């Protein structure tokens, strides 16, 4: 049985030094035991130190918690994976009638719904904000047909949160605490800023373009309506306790069956392929991302909010978990290296390598790839550029207003052919410092031999010309 490395504190200190990250928590789960190291400060302006009791935003890792709530409702017979959302939410409507009629719980859990995913509109802080957000989706058209491809969809997870609210007759926030936090004995589980402030809470830090160092982020949190998609705040210890339940066939530390063993296993099975392999994952389960390798399977889910990032992986075959909570949005390369080393030592399976520019020339028709691609709030113009591609990305919406940046440019270098109709390029995104090479994947058929989709940042954009 592997043992927890004695130099965890030194590894975490090295991560902070290499990334200029103000503060972080590192947790390791081995043989049922959790060990935590904390270092740095929660806020550069105040200098308050990170302790093991400090809480960080876990961002989209929240989605696994929401998925667990949905699977509990399936355990109770209130849902199935193929239940139509319209049958649960009276009056539910999207801009596309076919998507409204056919949308199922399975589509939402696997990011295959085609709903425009990055709607960050603010519907206030009252308990009705999730319901009002869902009503606002009536104006959103479908990005693609149901099940046509995979595209990361925050909006779909707010919809799942609303399903939870209707079937539990309460708020999503209450469901998380009563149905997960309470049986798991989690001591520092927050979904609201008014709760987080009662704890030793981290703030986010960002590095604006041309800035030399991190500064405190202009806002602390995304709008409350996005809760089911990414607003849990907790400690790395409680995050790993939640993960331990998923390694123990759905049982709490006290032996309570929080989720059936059958549905715990079903969440960890392959349900959808990801177009951008090795960016987030090879495939998707129900809530979990999956990396399937010769050495075994990794499940997990990361998260990014306004200046905070989460890295969370479990190796089910070895009963091992690792998690890193940070208060920056950069440092992904270093974070992956840190957790990859731990996973290889403790579980014998590591993270897949990130794509890099090809060593030699690839025989590619660059003119076929050029064009305009769109999704909600983002238009990308791809042009040929001396044996490579040039991308001009124009963004709009509430998050752009918060960060004050609307247009970026990126040079794309050929990386790989992936099958007959899939071509991968990589570039350095100016807003993704410390994230390494960002893959951009072209695939599908627009009907004229040109790709229908451009996939980057885990999102699909559709050819618009």
CSV table of C-alpha atoms in Angstrom, one decimal:
chain,number,residue,atom,x,y,z
A,1,UNK,CA,0.0,0.0,0.0
A,2,UNK,CA,1.5,3.4,-0.9
A,3,UNK,CA,2.3,5.9,1.8
A,4,UNK,CA,1.8,9.7,1.7
A,5,UNK,CA,5.1,11.4,0.7
A,6,UNK,CA,6.9,13.2,3.6
A,7,UNK,CA,7.8,16.1,1.4
A,8,UNK,CA,4.3,17.4,0.5
A,9,UNK,CA,4.9,20.7,2.2
A,10,UNK,CA,8.1,21.2,0.2
A,11,UNK,CA,6.3,20.3,-3.1
A,12,UNK,CA,3.5,22.8,-2.3
A,13,UNK,CA,6.0,25.5,-1.5
A,14,UNK,CA,7.8,24.9,-4.7
A,15,UNK,CA,4.5,25.2,-6.6
A,16,UNK,CA,3.9,28.6,-5.0
A,17,UNK,CA,7.4,29.8,-5.8
A,18,UNK,CA,7.2,28.6,-9.5
A,19,UNK,CA,3.8,30.2,-10.2
A,20,UNK,CA,3.8,33.3,-7.9
A,21,UNK,CA,0.5,31.9,-6.5
A,22,UNK,CA,-0.3,33.7,-3.3
A,23,UNK,CA,-1.8,30.7,-1.5
A,24,UNK,CA,-3.0,27.1,-1.9
A,25,UNK,CA,-4.1,23.9,-0.2
A,26,UNK,CA,-2.8,20.5,-1.3
A,27,UNK,CA,-4.6,17.3,-0.3
A,28,UNK,CA,-3.8,13.6,-0.7
A,29,UNK,CA,-6.1,10.7,0.0
A,30,UNK,CA,-4.4,7.3,0.5
A,31,UNK,CA,-5.9,4.1,2.1
A,32,UNK,CA,-8.8,6.1,3.4
A,33,UNK,CA,-6.7,8.7,5.1
A,34,UNK,CA,-6.5,12.4,4.1
A,35,UNK,CA,-3.4,14.5,4.6
A,36,UNK,CA,-3.5,18.3,3.9
A,37,UNK,CA,-0.7,20.9,3.5
A,38,UNK,CA,-1.5,24.6,3.3
A,39,UNK,CA,0.8,27.5,2.4
A,40,UNK,CA,0.8,31.2,1.4
A,41,UNK,CA,-1.8,33.9,1.9
A,42,UNK,CA,-5.5,34.1,1.2
A,43,UNK,CA,-5.4,37.7,0.1
A,44,UNK,CA,-2.4,39.7,-1.1
A,45,UNK,CA,-3.9,42.9,0.2
A,46,UNK,CA,-4.5,41.6,3.8
A,47,UNK,CA,-1.7,39.0,4.1
A,48,UNK,CA,-4.0,36.6,6.0
A,49,UNK,CA,-2.3,33.2,6.0
A,50,UNK,CA,-3.8,30.0,4.4
A,51,UNK,CA,-4.6,27.3,7.0
A,52,UNK,CA,-6.1,23.8,6.7
A,53,UNK,CA,-9.4,25.4,7.7
A,54,UNK,CA,-9.4,28.0,4.9
A,55,UNK,CA,-12.1,27.7,2.2
A,56,UNK,CA,-11.5,28.2,-1.5
A,57,UNK,CA,-13.9,28.3,-4.4
A,58,UNK,CA,-13.8,24.9,-6.2
A,59,UNK,CA,-15.5,26.3,-9.4
A,60,UNK,CA,-16.8,23.7,-11.8
A,61,UNK,CA,-15.8,20.8,-9.6
A,62,UNK,CA,-19.2,21.7,-8.1
A,63,UNK,CA,-20.7,19.9,-11.2
A,64,UNK,CA,-19.9,16.5,-9.7
A,65,UNK,CA,-21.8,17.5,-6.6
A,66,UNK,CA,-24.8,18.5,-8.7
A,67,UNK,CA,-24.5,15.3,-10.6
A,68,UNK,CA,-24.5,13.3,-7.4
A,69,UNK,CA,-27.7,15.1,-6.3
A,70,UNK,CA,-29.3,14.1,-9.6
A,71,UNK,CA,-28.2,10.5,-9.2
A,72,UNK,CA,-29.7,10.4,-5.7
A,73,UNK,CA,-33.0,11.4,-7.3
A,74,UNK,CA,-32.6,8.6,-9.8
A,75,UNK,CA,-32.0,6.3,-6.8
A,76,UNK,CA,-35.3,7.5,-5.3
A,77,UNK,CA,-37.2,6.8,-8.6
A,78,UNK,CA,-38.0,10.5,-9.2
A,79,UNK,CA,-35.9,10.5,-12.4
A,80,UNK,CA,-34.2,8.4,-15.0
A,81,UNK,CA,-31.3,9.4,-17.3
A,82,UNK,CA,-33.8,9.6,-20.2
A,83,UNK,CA,-36.4,11.7,-18.4
A,84,UNK,CA,-37.2,14.7,-20.5
A,85,UNK,CA,-36.4,18.0,-18.8
A,86,UNK,CA,-39.7,19.4,-20.1
A,87,UNK,CA,-41.6,16.7,-18.1
A,88,UNK,CA,-40.0,17.9,-14.9
A,89,UNK,CA,-40.0,21.6,-15.4
A,90,UNK,CA,-43.5,22.8,-16.5
A,91,UNK,CA,-43.3,25.7,-19.0
A,92,UNK,CA,-39.7,24.9,-19.8
A,93,UNK,CA,-38.6,26.4,-23.1
A,94,UNK,CA,-35.5,27.0,-25.1
A,95,UNK,CA,-35.1,29.0,-28.3
A,96,UNK,CA,-34.9,25.8,-30.4
A,97,UNK,CA,-38.2,23.8,-30.2
A,98,UNK,CA,-36.5,20.4,-31.1
A,99,UNK,CA,-34.0,20.8,-28.2
A,100,UNK,CA,-36.8,21.8,-25.9
A,101,UNK,CA,-38.8,18.7,-26.8
A,102,UNK,CA,-36.0,16.2,-26.8
A,103,UNK,CA,-33.6,17.4,-24.1
A,104,UNK,CA,-33.0,14.7,-21.4
A,105,UNK,CA,-31.2,14.5,-18.1
A,106,UNK,CA,-28.5,12.4,-19.8
A,107,UNK,CA,-27.8,15.1,-22.4
A,108,UNK,CA,-27.2,17.6,-19.6
A,109,UNK,CA,-25.0,15.3,-17.5
A,110,UNK,CA,-22.8,14.5,-20.5
A,111,UNK,CA,-22.5,18.0,-22.0
A,112,UNK,CA,-24.1,16.8,-25.3
A,113,UNK,CA,-27.3,19.0,-25.2
A,114,UNK,CA,-26.2,21.7,-27.7
A,115,UNK,CA,-27.4,24.4,-25.4
A,116,UNK,CA,-25.3,27.6,-25.5
A,117,UNK,CA,-23.1,27.0,-22.5
A,118,UNK,CA,-21.7,30.2,-21.2
A,119,UNK,CA,-24.6,32.4,-20.2
A,120,UNK,CA,-23.4,34.3,-17.1
A,121,UNK,CA,-26.4,36.7,-16.7
A,122,UNK,CA,-27.0,37.8,-13.1
A,123,UNK,CA,-30.5,37.1,-11.7
A,124,UNK,CA,-29.8,38.4,-8.2
A,125,UNK,CA,-29.2,36.7,-4.9
A,126,UNK,CA,-32.7,35.6,-3.9
A,127,UNK,CA,-33.7,31.9,-3.8
A,128,UNK,CA,-35.6,32.2,-7.1
A,129,UNK,CA,-32.4,33.1,-9.1
A,130,UNK,CA,-31.9,29.6,-10.6
A,131,UNK,CA,-35.6,29.5,-11.7
A,132,UNK,CA,-35.3,33.0,-13.2
A,133,UNK,CA,-32.1,31.9,-15.0
A,134,UNK,CA,-33.8,28.9,-16.6
A,135,UNK,CA,-36.7,31.2,-17.7
A,136,UNK,CA,-34.1,33.4,-19.4
A,137,UNK,CA,-32.8,30.4,-21.5
A,138,UNK,CA,-36.0,30.8,-23.6
A,139,UNK,CA,-34.0,33.2,-25.8
A,140,UNK,CA,-31.1,30.9,-26.3
A,141,UNK,CA,-30.8,29.0,-29.6
A,142,UNK,CA,-29.1,25.6,-29.9
A,143,UNK,CA,-25.4,25.5,-30.8
A,144,UNK,CA,-25.8,22.0,-32.3
A,145,UNK,CA,-28.3,19.2,-32.5
A,146,UNK,CA,-29.0,17.0,-29.4
A,147,UNK,CA,-26.1,14.5,-29.1
A,148,UNK,CA,-24.3,15.7,-32.2
A,149,UNK,CA,-21.1,16.6,-30.3
A,150,UNK,CA,-19.7,17.4,-26.9
A,151,UNK,CA,-19.4,21.0,-25.7
A,152,UNK,CA,-18.9,22.2,-22.1
A,153,UNK,CA,-22.2,23.6,-21.0
A,154,UNK,CA,-22.5,25.6,-17.7
A,155,UNK,CA,-26.1,26.5,-18.6
A,156,UNK,CA,-27.0,22.8,-18.7
A,157,UNK,CA,-25.8,22.4,-15.1
A,158,UNK,CA,-28.0,25.3,-13.9
A,159,UNK,CA,-30.9,23.5,-15.6
A,160,UNK,CA,-29.9,20.3,-13.6
A,161,UNK,CA,-29.9,22.5,-10.5
A,162,UNK,CA,-33.4,23.6,-11.2
A,163,UNK,CA,-34.5,20.0,-11.7
A,164,UNK,CA,-33.0,19.3,-8.2
A,165,UNK,CA,-34.9,22.3,-6.8
A,166,UNK,CA,-38.3,21.2,-8.2
A,167,UNK,CA,-38.0,17.6,-7.1
A,168,UNK,CA,-36.7,18.4,-3.6
A,169,UNK,CA,-39.0,21.4,-3.1
A,170,UNK,CA,-36.2,23.7,-2.0
A,171,UNK,CA,-33.1,25.5,-3.2
A,172,UNK,CA,-30.1,23.8,-4.8
A,173,UNK,CA,-28.1,25.3,-2.0
A,174,UNK,CA,-30.1,23.6,0.6
A,175,UNK,CA,-30.0,20.3,-1.3
A,176,UNK,CA,-26.2,20.3,-1.4
A,177,UNK,CA,-26.0,20.9,2.3
A,178,UNK,CA,-28.8,18.6,3.5
A,179,UNK,CA,-28.3,15.7,1.0
A,180,UNK,CA,-24.5,15.7,0.8
A,181,UNK,CA,-22.9,18.0,3.4
A,182,UNK,CA,-24.9,16.6,6.3
A,183,UNK,CA,-24.5,12.9,5.7
A,184,UNK,CA,-20.8,13.3,4.8
A,185,UNK,CA,-20.2,15.4,7.9
A,186,UNK,CA,-18.6,18.2,6.0
A,187,UNK,CA,-17.8,21.1,8.3
A,188,UNK,CA,-17.0,23.9,5.9
A,189,UNK,CA,-19.3,23.5,2.9
A,190,UNK,CA,-20.6,26.9,1.6
A,191,UNK,CA,-22.6,27.9,-1.5
A,192,UNK,CA,-23.1,31.5,-0.7
A,193,UNK,CA,-20.8,34.4,-0.2
A,194,UNK,CA,-22.6,35.2,3.1
A,195,UNK,CA,-21.6,31.8,4.3
A,196,UNK,CA,-18.0,31.8,3.1
A,197,UNK,CA,-17.3,35.1,4.9
A,198,UNK,CA,-17.9,33.3,8.2
A,199,UNK,CA,-14.8,31.2,7.5
A,200,UNK,CA,-11.2,32.0,6.6
A,201,UNK,CA,-12.0,32.6,2.9
A,202,UNK,CA,-9.7,33.0,0.0
A,203,UNK,CA,-10.1,35.7,-2.6
A,204,UNK,CA,-9.1,35.3,-6.3
A,205,UNK,CA,-6.1,36.8,-7.9
A,206,UNK,CA,-5.6,37.7,-11.6
A,207,UNK,CA,-2.8,38.9,-13.8
A,208,UNK,CA,-4.1,41.5,-16.3
A,209,UNK,CA,-2.4,41.7,-19.7
A,210,UNK,CA,1.0,43.4,-19.5
A,211,UNK,CA,0.9,43.2,-15.7
A,212,UNK,CA,4.0,41.8,-14.0
A,213,UNK,CA,2.3,40.3,-10.9
A,214,UNK,CA,-1.0,39.1,-9.6
A,215,UNK,CA,-3.5,41.4,-8.1
A,216,UNK,CA,-6.8,40.8,-6.1
A,217,UNK,CA,-9.6,40.0,-8.6
A,218,UNK,CA,-12.2,42.8,-9.2
A,219,UNK,CA,-15.1,40.5,-8.0
A,220,UNK,CA,-15.2,37.6,-5.6
A,221,UNK,CA,-17.8,35.3,-7.2
A,222,UNK,CA,-19.9,34.5,-10.2
A,223,UNK,CA,-23.7,35.3,-10.0
A,224,UNK,CA,-25.6,33.1,-7.5
A,225,UNK,CA,-27.7,31.6,-10.3
A,226,UNK,CA,-24.6,29.8,-11.5
A,227,UNK,CA,-24.4,27.9,-8.2
A,228,UNK,CA,-25.2,24.4,-9.6
A,229,UNK,CA,-22.4,24.9,-12.2
A,230,UNK,CA,-19.7,26.2,-10.0
A,231,UNK,CA,-20.2,28.0,-6.7
A,232,UNK,CA,-19.3,25.6,-3.9
A,233,UNK,CA,-16.7,26.9,-1.6
A,234,UNK,CA,-14.9,24.5,0.8
A,235,UNK,CA,-11.6,23.1,2.0
A,236,UNK,CA,-9.4,20.6,0.2
A,237,UNK,CA,-10.1,18.2,3.1
A,238,UNK,CA,-13.9,18.3,2.6
A,239,UNK,CA,-13.5,18.1,-1.1
A,240,UNK,CA,-11.5,14.8,-0.7
A,241,UNK,CA,-14.1,13.5,1.9
A,242,UNK,CA,-16.7,13.9,-0.9
A,243,UNK,CA,-14.3,12.1,-3.2
A,244,UNK,CA,-13.8,9.4,-0.7
A,245,UNK,CA,-17.5,8.7,-0.8
A,246,UNK,CA,-17.2,8.1,-4.5
A,247,UNK,CA,-14.3,5.7,-3.9
A,248,UNK,CA,-16.3,3.8,-1.3
A,249,UNK,CA,-19.3,2.8,-3.4
A,250,UNK,CA,-21.3,5.8,-2.3
A,251,UNK,CA,-20.9,5.3,1.4
A,252,UNK,CA,-20.1,8.0,4.0
A,253,UNK,CA,-17.4,7.6,6.6
A,254,UNK,CA,-20.2,6.5,9.0
A,255,UNK,CA,-21.3,3.8,6.6
A,256,UNK,CA,-24.5,5.6,5.4
A,257,UNK,CA,-25.4,4.9,1.7
A,258,UNK,CA,-25.4,8.5,0.4
A,259,UNK,CA,-25.6,7.2,-3.2
A,260,UNK,CA,-26.3,3.7,-4.4
A,261,UNK,CA,-23.2,1.6,-5.3
A,262,UNK,CA,-24.8,1.1,-8.8
A,263,UNK,CA,-25.2,4.8,-9.6
A,264,UNK,CA,-21.8,5.6,-8.0
A,265,UNK,CA,-20.2,3.2,-10.5
A,266,UNK,CA,-22.4,4.4,-13.4
A,267,UNK,CA,-21.2,8.0,-12.9
A,268,UNK,CA,-17.6,6.7,-13.4
A,269,UNK,CA,-18.3,4.9,-16.7
A,270,UNK,CA,-17.7,6.2,-20.2
A,271,UNK,CA,-20.8,8.0,-21.6
A,272,UNK,CA,-19.4,10.5,-24.2
A,273,UNK,CA,-16.2,11.2,-26.1
A,274,UNK,CA,-14.5,14.6,-25.8
A,275,UNK,CA,-13.4,16.3,-29.1
A,276,UNK,CA,-10.4,17.9,-27.3
A,277,UNK,CA,-8.6,14.9,-26.0
A,278,UNK,CA,-6.1,15.6,-23.2
A,279,UNK,CA,-7.3,19.1,-22.5
A,280,UNK,CA,-9.8,18.2,-19.9
A,281,UNK,CA,-10.3,14.5,-20.5
A,282,UNK,CA,-10.5,11.7,-23.0
A,283,UNK,CA,-14.1,11.1,-22.2
A,284,UNK,CA,-17.0,12.0,-19.9
A,285,UNK,CA,-18.9,10.0,-17.4
A,286,UNK,CA,-22.0,11.4,-15.6
A,287,UNK,CA,-20.5,14.5,-14.1
A,288,UNK,CA,-16.9,13.1,-14.0
A,289,UNK,CA,-14.3,13.6,-16.6
A,290,UNK,CA,-12.4,10.4,-17.5
A,291,UNK,CA,-8.9,9.7,-18.6
A,292,UNK,CA,-8.6,6.1,-19.7
A,293,UNK,CA,-5.0,4.8,-19.8
A,294,UNK,CA,-3.1,1.5,-19.8
A,295,UNK,CA,-2.3,2.1,-16.1
A,296,UNK,CA,-5.9,2.5,-15.1
A,297,UNK,CA,-8.6,5.1,-15.1
A,298,UNK,CA,-8.6,8.6,-13.6
A,299,UNK,CA,-11.8,10.5,-12.8
A,300,UNK,CA,-11.9,14.1,-11.7
A,301,UNK,CA,-13.1,17.6,-12.4
A,302,UNK,CA,-11.3,20.9,-12.3
A,303,UNK,CA,-12.7,24.3,-11.8
A,304,UNK,CA,-11.9,28.0,-12.5
A,305,UNK,CA,-13.7,31.0,-11.1
A,306,UNK,CA,-12.7,34.6,-11.0
A,307,UNK,CA,-9.1,34.1,-9.9
A,308,UNK,CA,-9.3,30.7,-8.2
A,309,UNK,CA,-8.6,27.3,-9.6
A,310,UNK,CA,-9.2,23.7,-8.5
A,311,UNK,CA,-7.5,20.4,-9.6
A,312,UNK,CA,-9.2,17.3,-8.4
A,313,UNK,CA,-8.5,13.7,-9.4
A,314,UNK,CA,-9.3,10.2,-8.1
A,315,UNK,CA,-7.8,6.9,-9.1
A,316,UNK,CA,-10.6,4.4,-8.3
A,317,UNK,CA,-8.5,1.2,-8.8
A,318,UNK,CA,-5.9,2.4,-6.3
A,319,UNK,CA,-8.3,4.2,-3.9
A,320,UNK,CA,-6.2,7.3,-4.2
A,321,UNK,CA,-7.2,11.0,-4.5
A,322,UNK,CA,-5.3,14.2,-5.0
A,323,UNK,CA,-6.6,17.8,-5.0
A,324,UNK,CA,-5.0,21.3,-5.2
A,325,UNK,CA,-6.9,24.5,-4.5
A,326,UNK,CA,-5.3,27.8,-5.6
A,327,UNK,CA,-6.2,31.5,-5.6
A,328,UNK,CA,-4.9,32.2,-9.1
A,329,UNK,CA,-6.2,31.2,-12.6
A,330,UNK,CA,-2.8,30.4,-13.9
A,331,UNK,CA,-0.2,27.8,-13.0
A,332,UNK,CA,-1.9,24.9,-14.8
A,333,UNK,CA,1.3,23.5,-16.1
A,334,UNK,CA,2.9,23.4,-12.7
A,335,UNK,CA,-0.2,22.2,-11.0
A,336,UNK,CA,-0.5,19.3,-13.5
A,337,UNK,CA,3.1,18.4,-13.0
A,338,UNK,CA,2.7,18.4,-9.2
A,339,UNK,CA,-0.4,16.2,-9.3
A,340,UNK,CA,0.9,14.0,-12.0
A,341,UNK,CA,4.0,13.1,-9.9
A,342,UNK,CA,1.8,12.3,-6.9
A,343,UNK,CA,-0.6,10.1,-8.9
A,344,UNK,CA,2.2,8.2,-10.5
A,345,UNK,CA,3.8,7.6,-7.1
A,346,UNK,CA,0.7,6.7,-5.3
A,347,UNK,CA,-1.6,5.1,-7.9
A,348,UNK,CA,0.7,4.1,-10.8
A,349,UNK,CA,-1.3,6.2,-13.3
A,350,UNK,CA,-0.6,9.8,-14.4
A,351,UNK,CA,-2.2,12.6,-16.3
A,352,UNK,CA,-2.0,12.4,-20.1
A,353,UNK,CA,0.5,14.7,-21.8
A,354,UNK,CA,-0.7,18.0,-23.2
A,355,UNK,CA,-0.5,18.5,-27.0
A,356,UNK,CA,2.5,20.4,-28.4
A,357,UNK,CA,3.5,21.6,-31.9
A,358,UNK,CA,4.4,18.8,-34.3
A,359,UNK,CA,8.0,18.0,-34.8
A,360,UNK,CA,7.7,17.9,-38.6
A,361,UNK,CA,5.4,19.4,-41.2
A,362,UNK,CA,1.9,18.1,-41.5
A,363,UNK,CA,0.2,17.8,-44.9
A,364,UNK,CA,-2.8,20.1,-44.2
A,365,UNK,CA,-5.1,22.1,-46.3
A,366,UNK,CA,-5.1,25.3,-44.3
A,367,UNK,CA,-7.6,27.1,-46.5
A,368,UNK,CA,-10.1,24.4,-45.7
A,369,UNK,CA,-9.8,25.3,-42.0
A,370,UNK,CA,-10.0,29.1,-42.4
A,371,UNK,CA,-13.3,30.8,-41.7
A,372,UNK,CA,-15.5,32.3,-39.0
A,373,UNK,CA,-16.7,30.2,-36.1
A,374,UNK,CA,-19.3,31.3,-33.4
A,375,UNK,CA,-20.8,30.3,-30.1
A,376,UNK,CA,-22.5,32.4,-27.5
A,377,UNK,CA,-20.5,35.5,-26.7
A,378,UNK,CA,-17.5,34.4,-28.8
A,379,UNK,CA,-16.6,34.9,-32.5
A,380,UNK,CA,-13.4,33.4,-33.8
A,381,UNK,CA,-11.9,34.3,-37.2
A,382,UNK,CA,-9.4,31.9,-38.5
A,383,UNK,CA,-7.0,33.0,-41.3
A,384,UNK,CA,-4.1,31.3,-43.0
A,385,UNK,CA,-0.7,32.7,-41.8
A,386,UNK,CA,2.6,31.4,-43.3
A,387,UNK,CA,2.1,27.7,-42.9
A,388,UNK,CA,0.1,28.2,-39.7
A,389,UNK,CA,-3.2,29.8,-38.7
A,390,UNK,CA,-4.0,33.1,-37.1
A,391,UNK,CA,-7.0,33.4,-34.7
A,392,UNK,CA,-8.7,36.6,-33.8
A,393,UNK,CA,-11.2,36.0,-30.9
A,394,UNK,CA,-13.8,38.6,-30.1
A,395,UNK,CA,-15.8,38.1,-26.8
A,396,UNK,CA,-18.8,39.8,-25.3
A,397,UNK,CA,-21.0,39.4,-22.2
A,398,UNK,CA,-20.9,40.0,-18.4
A,399,UNK,CA,-17.6,38.2,-17.9
A,400,UNK,CA,-15.9,40.4,-20.5
A,401,UNK,CA,-17.2,43.5,-18.8
A,402,UNK,CA,-15.9,42.2,-15.5
A,403,UNK,CA,-12.4,41.5,-16.8
A,404,UNK,CA,-12.3,44.5,-19.3
A,405,UNK,CA,-10.9,42.5,-22.2
A,406,UNK,CA,-12.9,41.8,-25.4
A,407,UNK,CA,-10.4,40.8,-28.2
A,408,UNK,CA,-7.4,38.6,-28.3
A,409,UNK,CA,-5.2,37.2,-31.0
A,410,UNK,CA,-3.4,33.9,-31.1
A,411,UNK,CA,-1.0,32.1,-33.6
A,412,UNK,CA,-1.9,28.5,-34.1
A,413,UNK,CA,0.7,25.8,-35.0
A,414,UNK,CA,-0.1,22.4,-36.4
A,415,UNK,CA,0.1,19.7,-33.7
A,416,UNK,CA,-1.5,16.4,-35.0
A,417,UNK,CA,-3.9,14.6,-37.2
A,418,UNK,CA,-6.4,12.7,-35.1
A,419,UNK,CA,-8.3,10.4,-37.5
A,420,UNK,CA,-9.6,11.2,-40.9
A,421,UNK,CA,-11.5,14.4,-40.1
A,422,UNK,CA,-9.8,15.8,-37.0
A,423,UNK,CA,-6.9,18.2,-37.0
A,424,UNK,CA,-5.3,19.6,-33.9
A,425,UNK,CA,-3.5,23.0,-33.6
A,426,UNK,CA,-2.0,24.6,-30.5
A,427,UNK,CA,-1.3,28.2,-29.5
A,428,UNK,CA,-0.4,30.4,-26.6
A,429,UNK,CA,-3.5,32.2,-25.4
A,430,UNK,CA,-2.7,35.7,-24.1
A,431,UNK,CA,-5.3,35.4,-21.3
A,432,UNK,CA,-4.2,31.9,-20.3
A,433,UNK,CA,-0.7,32.6,-18.9
A,434,UNK,CA,0.7,29.5,-17.3
A,435,UNK,CA,-1.7,27.2,-19.0
A,436,UNK,CA,0.8,25.9,-21.6
A,437,UNK,CA,-0.2,25.1,-25.1
A,438,UNK,CA,-3.9,25.6,-25.8
A,439,UNK,CA,-5.3,23.0,-28.3
A,440,UNK,CA,-7.7,24.1,-31.1
A,441,UNK,CA,-9.4,21.2,-32.8
A,442,UNK,CA,-11.2,21.3,-36.2
A,443,UNK,CA,-13.6,18.4,-37.0
A,444,UNK,CA,-16.9,17.4,-38.5
A,445,UNK,CA,-18.3,18.2,-41.9
A,446,UNK,CA,-20.0,21.5,-42.8
A,447,UNK,CA,-21.3,19.9,-46.0
A,448,UNK,CA,-18.7,21.3,-48.3
A,449,UNK,CA,-15.6,19.4,-47.1
A,450,UNK,CA,-14.7,22.1,-44.5
A,451,UNK,CA,-14.9,21.4,-40.8
A,452,UNK,CA,-18.3,22.1,-39.1
A,453,UNK,CA,-16.7,22.7,-35.6
A,454,UNK,CA,-13.8,24.4,-34.1
A,455,UNK,CA,-13.3,23.2,-30.5
A,456,UNK,CA,-11.2,25.1,-28.0
A,457,UNK,CA,-11.4,25.8,-24.3
A,458,UNK,CA,-13.6,22.7,-24.0
A,459,UNK,CA,-16.3,24.5,-26.1
A,460,UNK,CA,-17.5,23.9,-29.7
A,461,UNK,CA,-17.9,26.8,-32.0
A,462,UNK,CA,-19.9,26.3,-35.3
A,463,UNK,CA,-18.8,27.4,-38.7
A,464,UNK,CA,-20.7,30.6,-39.6
A,465,UNK,CA,-19.6,31.2,-43.2
